[in-house]
Amino acid sequence: MIRYHSLKINNSCLNSCSFCSEIKQDFFSPEKLNDFLNQPKLPESIKIFGGEPLTVDFLTDLVANLRRKGARRIMIKTTAAPLSDFNLTFNLVSKGAHHFEIEFFSFEPAIYQAMTNSDLSLELVLQGISNLRRLSLENGQNPFLSFRIIVNSANINEVTRNLVFLLKFRPDRFVLSIVPPLEKLDFTLEKVREAIKIANLNLIWLQTENVPFCLLGEDCYHYGELLTSSFLFSFKASKLKSCLECSASKVCQGVPSFYQELEDFRVSPLISSEKFEDFEFLKKEMERL
Amino acid sequence: MSEENYCYLVALNIHGYNSLALGYLQASIKADQQLKSNIEIEAIDLCVDCYDVHQIIQFFRRKPFLIGLSCYVWNFNKMQHLARLINSLWPEAKIVLGGPEVTPHPELVFQKLPFLAAVVSGEGEETFVELIKTFLKKEPLRKVRGIAFKNGESVVVNEPRSLIEPLDKIPSPFEAGVLELKDGSTYLETYRGCTFKCAYCFEGKNYSRVRHFSLERIKRDVKLILDKGIKNFSFVDPVFNLNREHLKKMVRVLKEAGINKASLHTIEVVAENIDGDIVSLLKDASVESVETGPQAVHPHTLKNINRCFNKERFRKGVLTLKKAGIKVLCDLIIGLPGDNFYRFLASTAFVLSLAPHRIIFSTLHVLPGTPLFENKEDYKLIFDPEAPHYIWQNASFSYREIRLAEILAKSLGKEYNLD
Ligand code: SF4
Ligand code: SF4
């Protein structure tokens, strides 16, 4: 729900995921970063990403500078592999990085590598995550740890097992990011619902990404995602005829095209929501964010 | 002094707090000519989450004549356990309970703890002194106003005691030197009661009117706090900016006492009443951070809990405070009647849009004695009958939605609140 200002600092990544769109976007050159830092007032919350931002050698200094110049919350989006260097982890957190969003694919090395098209060692990734949690034991630091689990047909079968595997790291949030290719819509949604249940049973908030409200149904309470940037799909989405009657229509971008290509695709718009008024009320508050 | 008359007063506080209530009781006993030479008193003032009852018992080094337990919503479960244990170890000792958790329904307390010698309802300072004297003289309890006791199988609830007036009659715990003052966890009270009547709160309901300690008394206490080298303290007052004229006088007194040598933290304010003049007064009073609502923003919810809220004035107030460099902490309550998951999200979005220093989420406690407790059927409030009386569900907020809101708040709270 917190709006982070994005700061993309490089393009090179340890993975080469086929669905990744971030890698193609422009990033801040050192000069542009300097200009950003010299603004009179920095945004309170900043998300640093790449590529893999942890491979940028001035990252620790950048975090320190951002904090010194008034930014309060610094999120770093990473694969976690570079955090296997404990000194780097310690320095980043000590200088003020508070939130780590770790992109995770699978606890099975073969699936991890297939999804990421890389030979990145899962062992390093897990060591990196452990280091973040080791900080609280050894240094009393307790950074916010969220896992963005990327889900497509390669790992949909074990999405819940992935979640259970990650519980031992005491995550503060899960983000389930659905990306193409998918095979069956119903099966995917069933797995997503299962994941929501497991996370909530363990008292962990799970936020879905790239899922229009109508697919999960109102029962999943994911209007909450309206308040996150994950609502802004990174995939091409379009409104269908049925969207016209939907109560979420004003804020929804429609259905991402990769769902529409599925054999069992159908959509039930949220027309008779008894919470319609609350939804409008919520929307008004969100507009100020 | 008789070896026999040893009294313990026990408080179990939220982490970071000391008990002002124990300080008042100790100061009142010390100031009483008759008692001060007849009994010895020791305060056991601990953090509620740091000790279990068997550890607390280790603090009782002498055989007690009387034990007073100060009961609040956050400690009542442990206090009941402690009372049962004390009664087993020292069956002769007189165990007395007081505090907001036992004030509204003393009969129910005796149902659970029939061995109690008495339950004190309402302000305890005068009642407790009179009660100890009555015990010492072995006189009947019938005449002690503001208590309940057992007579055979029945519970006798005596006449209530009138509110203490003027408040200065209560001896100052700071002057009596009975409080261990610590930076950050020293608190002072300048008045009792509240003009607002929020339906979930005990303060406005418990005291029918607002009574102030005199400005001279406040000045003396603040000076004593500062003389002890305290650099950061706070007030327990429900609303610091209740009245503009009074605030002006307070600030003058604080300045005369030398407040510029220290700072004040988490002072409760009504954000809607904040303007440039009030902010200057708060700055003059060295206020470093304030705590405020809105608790919720949906008009229906606000009506049910009897809270006034003006969105634009609230926003302006918070922004004015922030601009002046005063940190603002905003409170939100999960599970209020009339609210639901989406309305709670809307409250959260509103608060996030103000970018306060911290957001404090809490789950509604349906406190005995509050209007919400009394009107529980109207809103179909279902809550834990045992302390801390957390809401389970209500007519508009289902059990599942409340749990989801708590899970979301836990995650968001950690992400948002940095120090
Ligand atoms: S607008 Fe369309 S895509 Fe969006 S939730 Fe409604 S029906 Fe689904
Ligand atoms: S919540 Fe605060 S403002 Fe409301 S009645 Fe209680 S003390 Fe007064």
XYZ file of C-alpha atoms in Angstrom, chain A:
289
model
C 0.000 0.000 0.000
C 2.983 2.290 0.330
C 3.777 4.097 -2.891
C 7.499 3.777 -3.572
C 9.279 6.071 -5.963
C 11.147 3.880 -8.481
C 14.867 4.257 -8.971
C 16.234 1.897 -11.593
C 19.997 1.894 -11.320
C 21.224 -0.705 -13.800
C 20.230 -3.107 -16.526
C 22.353 -6.145 -16.011
C 20.813 -9.015 -14.137
C 21.968 -12.391 -12.869
C 18.840 -13.914 -14.433
C 17.368 -13.622 -17.918
C 13.684 -14.304 -17.371
C 11.769 -14.320 -20.631
C 8.793 -12.399 -19.176
C 10.865 -9.616 -17.626
C 10.020 -6.156 -18.910
C 12.115 -4.219 -16.401
C 15.377 -5.096 -18.024
C 14.446 -3.178 -21.172
C 13.586 0.086 -19.448
C 16.047 2.987 -19.198
C 17.990 3.340 -15.992
C 19.387 6.310 -14.116
C 22.868 7.250 -15.274
C 25.235 8.400 -12.487
C 24.617 12.025 -13.601
C 20.854 11.603 -13.477
C 21.185 9.969 -10.061
C 23.146 12.965 -8.894
C 20.389 15.295 -10.052
C 17.868 13.108 -8.261
C 19.882 13.276 -5.055
C 20.215 17.043 -5.315
C 16.482 17.697 -5.392
C 15.372 19.917 -2.521
C 13.050 17.211 -1.167
C 13.401 13.490 -1.800
C 10.399 11.154 -1.747
C 9.941 9.386 1.603
C 9.833 5.890 0.086
C 12.171 4.765 -2.676
C 12.424 1.421 -4.435
C 15.822 0.638 -5.952
C 15.814 -1.949 -8.707
C 17.552 -2.983 -11.921
C 18.661 -5.521 -13.311
C 20.214 -6.745 -10.155
C 20.894 -3.547 -8.204
C 23.155 -5.339 -5.747
C 25.844 -5.688 -8.407
C 26.226 -1.893 -8.583
C 29.318 -0.991 -6.605
C 28.052 2.385 -5.318
C 24.784 0.948 -3.972
C 25.727 1.175 -0.285
C 26.802 4.805 -0.720
C 23.617 5.544 -2.635
C 21.490 4.134 0.188
C 23.426 6.190 2.740
C 23.023 9.343 0.624
C 19.308 8.832 0.102
C 18.806 8.400 3.819
C 20.944 11.402 4.643
C 18.918 13.518 2.251
C 15.615 12.634 3.847
C 14.353 9.399 2.256
C 12.981 7.208 5.047
C 12.073 3.906 3.430
C 14.439 2.236 1.014
C 13.306 -0.943 -0.670
C 15.721 -3.045 -2.716
C 14.374 -5.507 -5.227
C 16.845 -8.342 -5.681
C 17.461 -11.993 -6.432
C 19.143 -12.190 -2.981
C 22.187 -14.016 -4.373
C 24.607 -11.084 -3.752
C 23.376 -10.934 -0.148
C 25.278 -14.192 0.410
C 28.150 -11.794 1.129
C 27.330 -11.047 4.768
C 29.366 -7.830 4.812
C 27.316 -6.406 1.964
C 24.069 -7.355 3.703
C 25.248 -5.856 6.977
C 26.441 -2.618 5.339
C 23.260 -2.111 3.336
C 21.017 -2.559 6.354
C 23.274 -0.468 8.580
C 23.216 2.373 6.046
C 19.428 2.318 6.032
C 18.017 -0.188 3.529
C 14.944 -1.417 5.351
C 12.949 -3.465 2.904
C 14.160 -6.306 0.683
C 11.861 -7.665 -1.967
C 13.258 -10.966 -3.161
C 12.188 -12.403 -6.477
C 11.818 -16.110 -5.961
C 10.974 -18.875 -8.388
C 11.317 -22.293 -6.858
C 13.041 -24.289 -4.173
C 13.837 -26.873 -6.874
C 17.155 -25.844 -8.476
C 16.147 -27.194 -11.891
C 12.883 -25.221 -11.973
C 14.615 -22.110 -10.621
C 17.152 -22.252 -13.417
C 14.631 -23.066 -16.112
C 12.412 -20.122 -15.167
C 15.279 -17.693 -14.954
C 17.268 -18.990 -17.933
C 20.344 -18.769 -15.760
C 22.749 -20.968 -13.846
C 22.428 -18.856 -10.718
C 23.076 -21.016 -7.682
C 19.987 -21.465 -5.541
C 22.360 -22.090 -2.659
C 23.647 -18.511 -2.921
C 20.096 -17.189 -3.002
C 19.182 -19.074 0.157
C 22.398 -18.000 1.855
C 21.517 -14.379 1.000
C 18.058 -14.705 2.547
C 19.509 -16.391 5.645
C 21.952 -13.520 6.044
C 19.095 -11.023 6.198
C 17.556 -12.978 9.031
C 20.933 -13.585 10.698
C 21.123 -9.811 11.148
C 18.322 -9.851 13.679
C 20.107 -12.467 15.779
C 23.537 -10.886 15.636
C 22.812 -7.182 15.286
C 19.253 -6.645 16.430
C 18.339 -5.375 12.937
C 15.078 -6.611 11.555
C 14.596 -5.644 7.909
C 11.253 -6.116 6.164
C 11.408 -9.227 4.019
C 8.950 -9.809 1.213
C 9.048 -12.587 -1.353
C 7.747 -11.901 -4.827
C 7.090 -15.423 -6.067
C 6.860 -15.492 -9.822
C 4.295 -18.051 -10.922
C 3.682 -19.538 -14.359
C 3.068 -23.013 -15.747
C 6.632 -24.060 -14.849
C 6.042 -23.852 -11.080
C 2.266 -23.583 -10.634
C 2.124 -27.144 -9.317
C 4.283 -26.400 -6.314
C 3.391 -22.822 -5.590
C 2.099 -23.732 -2.143
C 5.158 -25.864 -1.401
C 7.310 -22.873 -2.322
C 5.403 -20.788 0.171
C 5.790 -23.355 2.930
C 9.497 -23.645 2.150
C 9.934 -19.881 2.561
C 8.063 -19.708 5.874
C 11.214 -20.604 7.779
C 12.681 -17.218 6.833
C 9.847 -15.479 8.689
C 8.674 -13.361 5.753
C 6.726 -10.179 6.343
C 4.797 -10.488 3.081
C 4.325 -12.657 0.021
C 3.560 -11.273 -3.410
C 2.279 -13.832 -5.887
C 3.040 -12.528 -9.331
C 1.259 -14.410 -12.102
C 3.048 -14.272 -15.453
C 2.770 -16.112 -18.785
C 2.806 -18.819 -19.941
C -0.160 -20.400 -18.184
C -2.045 -23.497 -19.202
C -5.371 -23.620 -17.396
C -7.102 -20.673 -15.773
C -9.155 -22.658 -13.250
C -6.176 -24.650 -12.051
C -4.087 -21.470 -11.685
C -6.771 -19.698 -9.693
C -7.267 -22.719 -7.451
C -3.554 -22.692 -6.653
C -3.581 -18.949 -5.996
C -6.501 -19.361 -3.594
C -4.662 -22.171 -1.802
C -1.582 -19.970 -1.472
C -3.657 -17.129 0.008
C -5.088 -19.550 2.558
C -1.687 -20.911 3.588
C -0.176 -17.457 3.942
C -3.094 -16.175 5.993
C -3.076 -19.277 8.183
C 0.497 -18.382 8.992
C -0.553 -14.781 9.640
C 1.301 -13.475 6.618
C -0.273 -11.082 4.158
C -0.282 -12.324 0.587
C -0.799 -9.887 -2.208
C -1.536 -10.991 -5.757
C -0.056 -9.313 -8.784
C -1.377 -9.321 -12.354
C -4.723 -10.785 -11.274
C -7.856 -8.747 -12.003
C -10.336 -8.752 -9.120
C -13.021 -10.600 -10.997
C -10.824 -13.673 -11.494
C -10.270 -14.262 -7.797
C -13.725 -13.163 -6.856
C -14.700 -10.742 -4.164
C -14.240 -13.398 -1.558
C -10.470 -13.033 -1.764
C -10.488 -9.482 -0.409
C -7.978 -8.388 -2.927
C -9.371 -4.953 -3.424
C -6.446 -4.356 -1.106
C -4.207 -4.557 -4.119
C -5.840 -1.447 -5.414
C -3.633 0.318 -2.979
C -0.422 -1.182 -4.234
C 1.601 -0.537 -7.286
C 1.192 -4.235 -8.137
C -2.240 -3.340 -9.409
C -0.581 -1.580 -12.298
C -0.056 -4.606 -14.507
C 3.175 -4.826 -16.360
C 1.359 -6.791 -19.091
C -0.873 -5.576 -21.854
C -4.425 -5.664 -20.562
C -7.737 -4.869 -22.184
C -11.320 -4.328 -21.128
C -13.909 -6.810 -22.320
C -17.522 -6.120 -23.115
C -18.590 -7.507 -19.773
C -16.264 -5.070 -17.975
C -18.753 -2.302 -18.736
C -21.098 -3.557 -16.034
C -18.377 -4.179 -13.461
C -18.191 -2.204 -10.223
C -14.388 -2.250 -10.390
C -14.300 -0.932 -13.924
C -13.224 2.608 -13.054
C -10.022 1.455 -11.446
C -9.332 -1.788 -13.275
C -7.209 -1.951 -16.391
C -8.989 -5.043 -17.644
C -7.699 -8.555 -18.183
C -4.041 -9.149 -19.154
C -3.950 -10.711 -22.599
C -2.217 -13.910 -21.515
C -5.337 -14.927 -19.581
C -7.552 -14.236 -22.554
C -5.618 -16.733 -24.628
C -6.413 -19.633 -22.278
C -8.891 -22.272 -23.347
C -10.989 -22.096 -20.191
C -10.928 -18.293 -19.922
C -14.143 -16.611 -18.807
C -14.825 -13.646 -16.639
C -17.600 -12.875 -14.169
C -17.698 -9.153 -13.589
C -18.248 -7.825 -10.111
C -21.651 -6.329 -10.782
C -23.696 -7.075 -7.740
C -21.135 -6.298 -5.107
C -22.940 -5.341 -1.933
C -19.733 -3.553 -0.989
C -20.024 -1.323 -4.051
C -20.386 1.837 -1.980
C -17.427 0.917 0.170
C -15.442 0.333 -2.940
C -16.265 3.831 -4.211
C -15.399 5.228 -0.780
C -12.071 3.412 -0.811
C -11.346 4.623 -4.318
C -11.745 8.256 -3.266
C -9.216 7.808 -0.462
C -6.817 6.046 -2.812
C -6.875 8.880 -5.263
C -5.004 11.014 -2.743
C -2.195 8.509 -2.347
